[in-house]
Coordinates of C-alpha atoms and ligand atoms in Angstrom, one line a residue:
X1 CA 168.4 63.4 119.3
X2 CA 170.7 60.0 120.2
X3 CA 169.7 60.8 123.7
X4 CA 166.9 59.3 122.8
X5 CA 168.0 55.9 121.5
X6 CA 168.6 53.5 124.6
X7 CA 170.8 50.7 123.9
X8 CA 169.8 49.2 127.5
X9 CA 165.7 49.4 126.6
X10 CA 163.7 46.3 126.4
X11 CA 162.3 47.8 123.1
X12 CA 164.4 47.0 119.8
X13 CA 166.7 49.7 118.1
X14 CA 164.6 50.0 114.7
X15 CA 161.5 50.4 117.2
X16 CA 163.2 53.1 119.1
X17 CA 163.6 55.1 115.8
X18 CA 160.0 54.6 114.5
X19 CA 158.8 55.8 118.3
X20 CA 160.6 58.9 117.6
X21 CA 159.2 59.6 114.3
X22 CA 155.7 59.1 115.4
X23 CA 156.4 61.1 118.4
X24 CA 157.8 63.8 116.7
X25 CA 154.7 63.6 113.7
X26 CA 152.1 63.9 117.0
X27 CA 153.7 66.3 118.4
X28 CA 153.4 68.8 115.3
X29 CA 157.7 68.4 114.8
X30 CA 157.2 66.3 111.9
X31 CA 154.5 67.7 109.5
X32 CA 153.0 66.1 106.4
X33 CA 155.5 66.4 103.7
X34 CA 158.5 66.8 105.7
X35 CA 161.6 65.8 104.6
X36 CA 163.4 62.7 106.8
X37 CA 167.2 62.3 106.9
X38 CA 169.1 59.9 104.9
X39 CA 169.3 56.9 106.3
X40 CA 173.0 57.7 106.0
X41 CA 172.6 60.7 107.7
X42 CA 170.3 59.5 110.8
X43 CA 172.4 56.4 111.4
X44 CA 175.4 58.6 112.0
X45 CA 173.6 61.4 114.2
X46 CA 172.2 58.1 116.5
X47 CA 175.0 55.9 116.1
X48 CA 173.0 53.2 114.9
X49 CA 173.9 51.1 112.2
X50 CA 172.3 51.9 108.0
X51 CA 170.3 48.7 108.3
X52 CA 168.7 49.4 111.6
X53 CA 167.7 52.8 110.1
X54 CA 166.3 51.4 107.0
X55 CA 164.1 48.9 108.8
X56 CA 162.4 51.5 110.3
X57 CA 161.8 53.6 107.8
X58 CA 160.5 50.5 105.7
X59 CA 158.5 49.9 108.7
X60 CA 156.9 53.5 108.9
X61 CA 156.0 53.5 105.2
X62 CA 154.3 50.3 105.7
X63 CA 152.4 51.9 108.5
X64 CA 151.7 54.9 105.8
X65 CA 153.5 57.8 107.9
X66 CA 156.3 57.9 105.4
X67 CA 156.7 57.5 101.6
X68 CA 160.1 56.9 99.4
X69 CA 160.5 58.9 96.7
X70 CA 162.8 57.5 94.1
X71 CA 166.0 59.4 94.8
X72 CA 164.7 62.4 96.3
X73 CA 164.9 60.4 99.8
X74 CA 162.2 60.0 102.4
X75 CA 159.1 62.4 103.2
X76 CA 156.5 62.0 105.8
X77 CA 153.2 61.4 103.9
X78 CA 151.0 64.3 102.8
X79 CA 147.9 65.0 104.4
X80 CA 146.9 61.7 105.7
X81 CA 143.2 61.2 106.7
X82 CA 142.8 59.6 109.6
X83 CA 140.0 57.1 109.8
X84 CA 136.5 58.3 111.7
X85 CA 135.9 56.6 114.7
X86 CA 132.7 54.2 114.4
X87 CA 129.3 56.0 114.9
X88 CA 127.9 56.4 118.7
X89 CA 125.6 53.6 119.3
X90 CA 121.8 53.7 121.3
X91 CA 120.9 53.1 124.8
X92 CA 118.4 49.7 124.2
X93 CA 115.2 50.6 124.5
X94 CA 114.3 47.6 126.0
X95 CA 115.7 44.4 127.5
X96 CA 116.2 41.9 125.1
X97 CA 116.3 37.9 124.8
X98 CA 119.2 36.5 123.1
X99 CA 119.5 34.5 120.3
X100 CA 122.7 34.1 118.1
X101 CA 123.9 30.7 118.3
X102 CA 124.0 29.2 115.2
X103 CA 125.8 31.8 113.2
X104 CA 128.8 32.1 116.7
X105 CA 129.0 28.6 116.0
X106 CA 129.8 29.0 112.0
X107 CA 132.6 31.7 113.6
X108 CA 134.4 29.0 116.0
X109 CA 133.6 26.7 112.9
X110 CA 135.8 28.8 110.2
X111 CA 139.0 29.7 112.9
X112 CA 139.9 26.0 112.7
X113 CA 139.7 25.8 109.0
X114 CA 142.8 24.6 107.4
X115 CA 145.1 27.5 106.1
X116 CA 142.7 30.3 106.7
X117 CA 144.4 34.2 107.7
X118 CA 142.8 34.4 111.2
X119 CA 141.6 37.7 110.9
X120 CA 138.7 36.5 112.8
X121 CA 140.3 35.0 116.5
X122 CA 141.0 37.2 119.3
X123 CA 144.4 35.4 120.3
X124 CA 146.7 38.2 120.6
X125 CA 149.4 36.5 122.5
X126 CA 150.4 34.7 119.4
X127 CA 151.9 37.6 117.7
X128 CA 154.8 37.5 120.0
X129 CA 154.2 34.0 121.8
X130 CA 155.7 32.7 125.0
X131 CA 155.6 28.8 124.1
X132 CA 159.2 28.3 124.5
X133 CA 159.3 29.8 128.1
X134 CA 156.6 28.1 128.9
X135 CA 157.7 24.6 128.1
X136 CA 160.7 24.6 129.6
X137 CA 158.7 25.5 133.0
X138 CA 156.6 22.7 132.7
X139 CA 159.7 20.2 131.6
X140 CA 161.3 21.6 135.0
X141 CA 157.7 21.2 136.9
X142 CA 157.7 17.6 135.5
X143 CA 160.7 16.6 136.1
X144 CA 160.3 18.2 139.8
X145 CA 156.7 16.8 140.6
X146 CA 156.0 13.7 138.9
X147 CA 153.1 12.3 138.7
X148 CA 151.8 14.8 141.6
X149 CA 151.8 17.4 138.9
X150 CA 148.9 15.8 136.7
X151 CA 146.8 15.2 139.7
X152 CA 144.1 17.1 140.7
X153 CA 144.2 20.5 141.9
X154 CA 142.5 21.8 144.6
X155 CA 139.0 23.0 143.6
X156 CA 139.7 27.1 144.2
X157 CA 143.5 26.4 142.7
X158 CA 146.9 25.8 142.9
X159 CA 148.3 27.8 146.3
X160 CA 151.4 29.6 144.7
X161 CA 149.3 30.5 141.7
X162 CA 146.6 32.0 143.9
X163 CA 149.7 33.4 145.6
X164 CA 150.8 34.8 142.9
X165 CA 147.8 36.4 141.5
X166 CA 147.3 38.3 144.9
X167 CA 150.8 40.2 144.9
X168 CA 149.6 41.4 141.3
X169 CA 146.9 43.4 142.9
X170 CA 148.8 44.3 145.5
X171 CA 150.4 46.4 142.6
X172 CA 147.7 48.4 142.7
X173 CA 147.2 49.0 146.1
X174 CA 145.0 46.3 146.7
X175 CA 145.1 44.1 149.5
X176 CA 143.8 40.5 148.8
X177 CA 144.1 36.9 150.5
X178 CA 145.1 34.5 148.0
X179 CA 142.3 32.4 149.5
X180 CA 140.0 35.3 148.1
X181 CA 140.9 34.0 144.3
X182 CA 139.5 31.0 142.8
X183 CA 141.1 29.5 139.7
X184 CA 138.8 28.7 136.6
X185 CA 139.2 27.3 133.2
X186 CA 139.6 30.6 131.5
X187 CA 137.7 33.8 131.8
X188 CA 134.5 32.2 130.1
X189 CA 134.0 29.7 133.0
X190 CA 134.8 32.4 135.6
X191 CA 132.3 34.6 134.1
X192 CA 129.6 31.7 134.0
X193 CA 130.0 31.3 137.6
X194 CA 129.5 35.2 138.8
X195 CA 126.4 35.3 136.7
X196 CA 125.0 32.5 138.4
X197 CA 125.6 34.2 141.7
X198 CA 124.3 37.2 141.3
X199 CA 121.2 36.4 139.0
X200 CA 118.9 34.0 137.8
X201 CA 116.7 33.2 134.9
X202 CA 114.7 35.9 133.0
X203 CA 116.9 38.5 134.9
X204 CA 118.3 41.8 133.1
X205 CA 121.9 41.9 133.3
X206 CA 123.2 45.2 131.7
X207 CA 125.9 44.3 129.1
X208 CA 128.2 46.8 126.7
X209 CA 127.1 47.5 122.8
X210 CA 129.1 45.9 121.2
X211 CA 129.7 42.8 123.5
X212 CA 132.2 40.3 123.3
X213 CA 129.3 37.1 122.1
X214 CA 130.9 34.5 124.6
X215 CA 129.1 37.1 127.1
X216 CA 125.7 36.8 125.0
X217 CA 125.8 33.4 124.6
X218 CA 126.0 32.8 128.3
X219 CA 123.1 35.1 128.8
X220 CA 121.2 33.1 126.7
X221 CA 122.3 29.9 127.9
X222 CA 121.5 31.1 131.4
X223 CA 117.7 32.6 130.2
X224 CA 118.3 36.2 131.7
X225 CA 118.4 39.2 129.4
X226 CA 120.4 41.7 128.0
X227 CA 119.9 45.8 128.2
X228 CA 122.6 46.8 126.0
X229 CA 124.7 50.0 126.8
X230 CA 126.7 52.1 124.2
X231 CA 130.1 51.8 124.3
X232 CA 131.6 55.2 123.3
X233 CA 135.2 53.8 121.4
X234 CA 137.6 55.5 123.0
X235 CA 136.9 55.0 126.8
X236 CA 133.9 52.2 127.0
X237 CA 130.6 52.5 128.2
X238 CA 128.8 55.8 128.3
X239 CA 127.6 56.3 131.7
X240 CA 125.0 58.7 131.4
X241 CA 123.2 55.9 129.3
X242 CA 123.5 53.8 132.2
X243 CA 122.6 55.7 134.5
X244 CA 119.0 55.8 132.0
X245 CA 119.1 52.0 132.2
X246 CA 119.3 51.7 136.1
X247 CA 116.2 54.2 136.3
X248 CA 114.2 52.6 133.7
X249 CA 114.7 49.2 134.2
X250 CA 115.3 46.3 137.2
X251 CA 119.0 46.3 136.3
X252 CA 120.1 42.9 138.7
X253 CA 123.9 42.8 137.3
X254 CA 126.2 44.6 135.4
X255 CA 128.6 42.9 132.9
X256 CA 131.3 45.2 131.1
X257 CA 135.2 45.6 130.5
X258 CA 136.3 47.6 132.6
X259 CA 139.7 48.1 131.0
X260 CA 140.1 47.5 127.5
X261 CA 136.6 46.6 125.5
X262 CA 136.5 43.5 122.6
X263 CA 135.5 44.3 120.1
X264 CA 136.1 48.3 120.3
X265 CA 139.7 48.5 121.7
X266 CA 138.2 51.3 123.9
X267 CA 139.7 51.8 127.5
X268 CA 137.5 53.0 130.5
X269 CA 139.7 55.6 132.2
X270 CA 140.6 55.3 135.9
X271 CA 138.3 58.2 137.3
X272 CA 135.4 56.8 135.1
X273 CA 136.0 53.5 136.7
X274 CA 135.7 54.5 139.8
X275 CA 132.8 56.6 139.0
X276 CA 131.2 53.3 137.8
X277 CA 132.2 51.4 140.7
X278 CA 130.6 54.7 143.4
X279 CA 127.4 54.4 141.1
X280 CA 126.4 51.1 141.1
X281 CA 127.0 50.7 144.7
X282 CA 125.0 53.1 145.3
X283 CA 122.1 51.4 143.8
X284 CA 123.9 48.1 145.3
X285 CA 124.0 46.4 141.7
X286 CA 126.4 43.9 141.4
X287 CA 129.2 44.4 138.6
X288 CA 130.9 41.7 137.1
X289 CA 134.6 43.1 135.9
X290 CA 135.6 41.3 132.4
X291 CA 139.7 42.3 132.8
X292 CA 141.0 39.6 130.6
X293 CA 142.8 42.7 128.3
X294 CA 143.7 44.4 131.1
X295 CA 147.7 43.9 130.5
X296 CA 147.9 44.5 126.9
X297 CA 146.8 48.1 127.4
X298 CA 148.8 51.1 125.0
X299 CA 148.3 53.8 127.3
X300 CA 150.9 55.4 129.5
X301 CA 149.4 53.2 132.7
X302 CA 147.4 49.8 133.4
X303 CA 143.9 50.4 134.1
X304 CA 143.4 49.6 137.4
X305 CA 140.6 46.9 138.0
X306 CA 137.0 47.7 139.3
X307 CA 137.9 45.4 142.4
X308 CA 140.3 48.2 143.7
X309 CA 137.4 50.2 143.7
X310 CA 135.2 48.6 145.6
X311 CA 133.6 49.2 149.0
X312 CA 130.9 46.7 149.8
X313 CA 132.2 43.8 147.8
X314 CA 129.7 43.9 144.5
X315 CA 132.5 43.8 142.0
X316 CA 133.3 40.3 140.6
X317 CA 137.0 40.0 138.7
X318 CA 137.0 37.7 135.9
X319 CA 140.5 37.4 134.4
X320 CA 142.7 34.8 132.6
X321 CA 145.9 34.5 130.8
X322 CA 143.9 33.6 127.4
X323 CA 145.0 36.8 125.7
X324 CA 148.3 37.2 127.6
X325 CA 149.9 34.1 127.4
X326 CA 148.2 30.7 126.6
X327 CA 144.6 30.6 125.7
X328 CA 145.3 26.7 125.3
X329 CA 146.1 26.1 128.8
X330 CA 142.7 27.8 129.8
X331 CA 143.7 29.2 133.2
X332 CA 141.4 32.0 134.5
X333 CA 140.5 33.3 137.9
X334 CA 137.8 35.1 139.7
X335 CA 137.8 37.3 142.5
X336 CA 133.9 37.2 144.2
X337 CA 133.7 39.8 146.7
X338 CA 130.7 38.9 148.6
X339 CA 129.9 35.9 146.9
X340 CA 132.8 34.1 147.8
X341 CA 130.9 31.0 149.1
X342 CA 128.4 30.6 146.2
X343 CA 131.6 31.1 143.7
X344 CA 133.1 28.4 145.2
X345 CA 130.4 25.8 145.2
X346 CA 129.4 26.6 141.9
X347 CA 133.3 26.0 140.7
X348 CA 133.2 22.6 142.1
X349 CA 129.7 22.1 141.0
X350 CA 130.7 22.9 137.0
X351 CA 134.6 21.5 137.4
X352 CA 135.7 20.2 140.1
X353 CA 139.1 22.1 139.3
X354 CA 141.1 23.5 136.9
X355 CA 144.4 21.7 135.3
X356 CA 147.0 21.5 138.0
X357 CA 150.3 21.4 135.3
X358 CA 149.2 24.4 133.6
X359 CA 148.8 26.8 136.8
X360 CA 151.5 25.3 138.0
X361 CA 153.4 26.4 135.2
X362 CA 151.5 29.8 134.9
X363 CA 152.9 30.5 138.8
X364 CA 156.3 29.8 138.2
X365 CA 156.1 31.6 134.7
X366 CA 154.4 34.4 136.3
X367 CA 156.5 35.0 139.5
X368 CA 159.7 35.5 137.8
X369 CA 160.1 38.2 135.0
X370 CA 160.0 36.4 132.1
X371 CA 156.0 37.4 131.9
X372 CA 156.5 40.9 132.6
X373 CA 159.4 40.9 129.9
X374 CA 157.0 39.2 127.4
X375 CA 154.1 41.3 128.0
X376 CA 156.1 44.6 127.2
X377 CA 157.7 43.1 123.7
X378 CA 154.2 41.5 123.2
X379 CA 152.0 45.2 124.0
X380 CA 155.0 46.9 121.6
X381 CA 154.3 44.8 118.9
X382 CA 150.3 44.6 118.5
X383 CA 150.6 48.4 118.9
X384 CA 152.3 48.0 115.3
X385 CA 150.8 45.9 114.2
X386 CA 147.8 47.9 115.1
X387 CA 148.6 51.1 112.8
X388 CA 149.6 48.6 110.1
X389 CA 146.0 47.2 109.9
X390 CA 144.4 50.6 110.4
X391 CA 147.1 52.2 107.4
X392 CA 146.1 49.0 105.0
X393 CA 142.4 49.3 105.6
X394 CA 142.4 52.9 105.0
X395 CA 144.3 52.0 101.9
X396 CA 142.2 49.6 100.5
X397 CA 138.6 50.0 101.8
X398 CA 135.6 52.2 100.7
X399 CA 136.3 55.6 101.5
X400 CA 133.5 55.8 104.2
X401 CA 135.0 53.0 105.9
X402 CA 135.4 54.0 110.1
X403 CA 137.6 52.0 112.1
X404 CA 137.9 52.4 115.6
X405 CA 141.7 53.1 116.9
X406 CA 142.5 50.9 119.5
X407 CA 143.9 51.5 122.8
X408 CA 144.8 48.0 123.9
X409 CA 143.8 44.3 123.2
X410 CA 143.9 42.6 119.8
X411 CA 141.2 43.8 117.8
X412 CA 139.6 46.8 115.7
X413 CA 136.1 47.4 115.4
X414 CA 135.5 48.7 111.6
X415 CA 132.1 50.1 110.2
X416 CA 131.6 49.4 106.9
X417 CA 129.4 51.8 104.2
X418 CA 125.5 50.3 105.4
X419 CA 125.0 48.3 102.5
X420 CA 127.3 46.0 103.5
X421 CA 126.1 43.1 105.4
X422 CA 129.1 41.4 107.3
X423 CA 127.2 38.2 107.6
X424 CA 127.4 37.7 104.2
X425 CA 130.6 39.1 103.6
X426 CA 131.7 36.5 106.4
X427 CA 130.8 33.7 104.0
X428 CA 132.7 35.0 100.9
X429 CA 135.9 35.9 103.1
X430 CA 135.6 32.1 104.1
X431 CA 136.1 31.3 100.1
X432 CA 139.0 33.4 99.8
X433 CA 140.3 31.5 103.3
X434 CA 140.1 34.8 105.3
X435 CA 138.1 34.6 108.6
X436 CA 136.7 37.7 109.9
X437 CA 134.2 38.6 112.6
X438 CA 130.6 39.8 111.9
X439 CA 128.9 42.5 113.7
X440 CA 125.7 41.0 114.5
X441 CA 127.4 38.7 116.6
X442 CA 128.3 41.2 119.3
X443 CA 124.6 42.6 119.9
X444 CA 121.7 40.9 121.5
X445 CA 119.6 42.5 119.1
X446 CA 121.0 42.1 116.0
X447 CA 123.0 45.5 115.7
X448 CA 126.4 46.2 113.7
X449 CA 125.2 44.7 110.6
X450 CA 127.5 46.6 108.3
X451 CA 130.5 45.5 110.9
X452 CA 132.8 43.6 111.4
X453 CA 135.7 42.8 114.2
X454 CA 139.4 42.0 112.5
X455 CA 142.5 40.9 114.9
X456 CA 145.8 42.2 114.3
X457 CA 146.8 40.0 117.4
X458 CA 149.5 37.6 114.7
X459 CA 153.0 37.7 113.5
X460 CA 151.9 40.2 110.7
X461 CA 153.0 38.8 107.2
X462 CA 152.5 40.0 103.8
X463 CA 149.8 37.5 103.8
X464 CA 147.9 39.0 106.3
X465 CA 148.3 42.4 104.7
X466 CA 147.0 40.4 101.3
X467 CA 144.2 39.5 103.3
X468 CA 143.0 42.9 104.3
X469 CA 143.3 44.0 100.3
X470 CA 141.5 41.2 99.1
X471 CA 138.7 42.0 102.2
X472 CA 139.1 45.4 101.1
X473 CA 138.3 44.8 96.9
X474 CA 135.0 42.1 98.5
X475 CA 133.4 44.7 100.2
X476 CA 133.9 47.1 96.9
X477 CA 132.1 43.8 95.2
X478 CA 129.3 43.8 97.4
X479 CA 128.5 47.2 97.3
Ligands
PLP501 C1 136.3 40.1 126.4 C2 136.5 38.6 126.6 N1 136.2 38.1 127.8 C3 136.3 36.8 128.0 C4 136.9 35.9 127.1 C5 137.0 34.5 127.4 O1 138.4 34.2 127.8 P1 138.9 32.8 128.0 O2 139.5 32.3 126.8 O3 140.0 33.0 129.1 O4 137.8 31.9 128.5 C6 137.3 36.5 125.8 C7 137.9 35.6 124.8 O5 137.8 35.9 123.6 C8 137.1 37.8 125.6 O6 137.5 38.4 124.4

């Protein structure tokens, strides 16, 4: 067993232990009711200290894989019922106009309330965030550059960013001119621009159900229209609803995550992502890649992007390091395929260029291993933080609750019992200073009334799991 414990990992000691446990619980060692060692016992057989020991085990039994019983020792917890994934959604029947503004706007509104438990923002960097690192960069950078650092950048980016961001696909095999990537201000803008190239006004563009809403308010800002494909939540879109949608209707873009979905967690498999790439060439419809989760992934492996995949240049990248490192600094890229030159005069059309300091910093951050490091502690810890939230809800929420168990990203996706309508459960959460997300807001047509997105992307505090209860005992009131 002390094989096992690696002294030289990047993962902590107490982590180490509670990786074992669960690995030994999923692989059928460890059954419900089990009896664990001592703490005495299992510090001396791994040669780690009692303390170390006892944070994990007070870690698992907040997770709700183990209980203490009061001198009898540790067991694993009896029969625990897992959660039921969220129901399968429907292929829309028809294209539809969009039209959620006002309550998106009371969403953004109640994140930058004073002392409210941000259930509601996808910022999952901040649970293990890089601000220090990235400081000192930008002192250094400063100090280095001068005044030439708050100039202007270039309109497609900052060269060694660009650079940068090219050796990261060559990762996977991909072979890309850094003159091929053209730096935004976060994902959002880089997803406005390969919209506008690849369709116009009152044009369908096939979208995921649910959607992140940044996506459906750009639709509607832009006039086109949404068909809205089930997303299956464990491994994204179901094709053979898309494949309905191309045949039915005058599909002239796609838009989907093609690694990990928001607001599901779900995470589109390699083979199917390829699949997806082969199909819509075939019917030469354009698909716009949303990859912005693609490094916070819980699986074995990265997803690798769409772009990899493609043949004839249809896929558009849209990326950033909003949910990686610094949503603040709003650095994103796209890669346009084909529509390169439009991508480029639309950039400088919209604005003129992204902040030189910031990808400056990002380049420097990015090309030693400092971000690599980060992302590994940071994936490790919104994993737990993950079963945390999905242990407390199924503690303290209706019994028909469904929750949808992530395999990446920041956020759950959670079906309530259908009375429930999260729009007004939004508003009382706000009361109690809790900000959540409701459904409706990632469906063009007003779907996912009874639910609602929560983030366990935060340093997770016994306020936060407060926060969940008292969420927990509301939707008991409103039913
Ligand atoms: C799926 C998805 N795409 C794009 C964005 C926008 O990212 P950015 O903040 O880089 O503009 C977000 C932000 O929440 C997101 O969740």
């Amino acid at each position: 067993m002390s094989k096992a414990i690696k002294r030289n990992s990047q993962q902590y000691l107490y982590q180490q232990v509670i990786s074992m446990v669960l690995e030994m619980q999923a692989s059928g060692t460890l059954r419900p009711g089990d009896k664990l060692p001592s703490l005495r016992k299992l510090s001396q057989q791994l040669s780690l200290s009692i303390p170390t020991v006892k944070l994990a085990y007070t870690e698992l039994e907040r997770q709700n894989v183990i209980v203490a019983k009061p001198k009898s020792g540790y067991f694993m917890k009896p029969n625990l019922k897992l959660l039921d994934i969220p129901t399968r959604g429907k292929l829309g029947r028809s294209p539809t106009q969009v039209n959620n503004q006002s309550l998106i706007e009371q969403v953004y509104e109640a994140l930058h309330l004073p002392d409210m438990v941000s259930l509601g923002i996808a910022n999952p960097s901040s649970a293990h965030p890089c601000d220090k690192a990235l400081a000192r960069i930008m002192r250094q950078v400063l100090s280095k550059a001068g005044a030439k650092a708050i100039s202007y950048a270039p309109t497609t980016g900052y060269a060694p960013l660009k650079r940068q961001l090219a050796l990261r696909y060559f990762d996977y095999g991909l072979q890309l001119n850094p003159d091929e990537v053209i730096v935004t201000n976060g994902a959002q803008e880089a997803l406005s621009i390969a919209l506008q190239c690849v369709a116009r006004k009152g044009d369908v563009i096939a979208i995921e159900s649910p959607a992140f809403f940044g996506v459906l308010e750009l639709i509607e800002s832009l006039g086109m229209m949404a068909l809205e494909i089930p997303v299956c939540s464990d491994d994204g879109i179901w094709l053979t609803d898309l494949v309905t949608g191309i045949n039915k209707h005058s599909i002239k873009a796609c838009l989907f995550s093609t690694s990990i979905n928001n607001p599901t967690g779900s995470f589109m498999p390699d083979d199917k992502r390829k699949e997806l790439v082969e199909l819509l060439e075939s019917h030469n419809i354009p698909l716009i890649e949303d990859d912005v989760y693609g490094d916070l992934y819980f699986t074995k492996n990265r997803g690798i992007p769409a772009q990899c995949y493609a043949k004839k240049g249809l896929v558009l990248t849209c990326s950033s390091f909003s949910k990686t490192a610094a949503p603040g600094y709003r650095i994103g890229w796209l890669i346009a395929g084909q529509f390169e030159a439009q991508a480029r005069r639309l950039k400088r059309a919209l604005s003129c260029s992204s902040s030189l300091i910031n990808q400056w910093t990002l380049a420097e951050f990015i090309a030693g291993s400092e971000y690599d490091r980060n992302m590994q502690k940071l994936r490790e810890i919104l994993k737990l933080n993950k079963a945390r939230m999905l242990a407390c809800i199924q503690d303290t929420f209706p019994q028909e609750t469904k929750a949808s168990n992530p395999k990446g990203g920041g956020v759950a996706w959670v079906e309530l019992p259908t009375k429930i309508d999260s729009e007004e459960l939004f508003h009382m959460a706000i009361e109690q200073n809790i900000s959540i997300t409701p459904g409706v807001i990632f469906s063009a047509s007003k779907k996912f009334k009874n639910y609602i997105r929560l983030s366990y992307g935060m340093p997770w505090t016994d306020q936060v799991e407060n926060a969940i209860k008292t969420l927990g005992q509301l939707i008991s009131s409103q039913q």
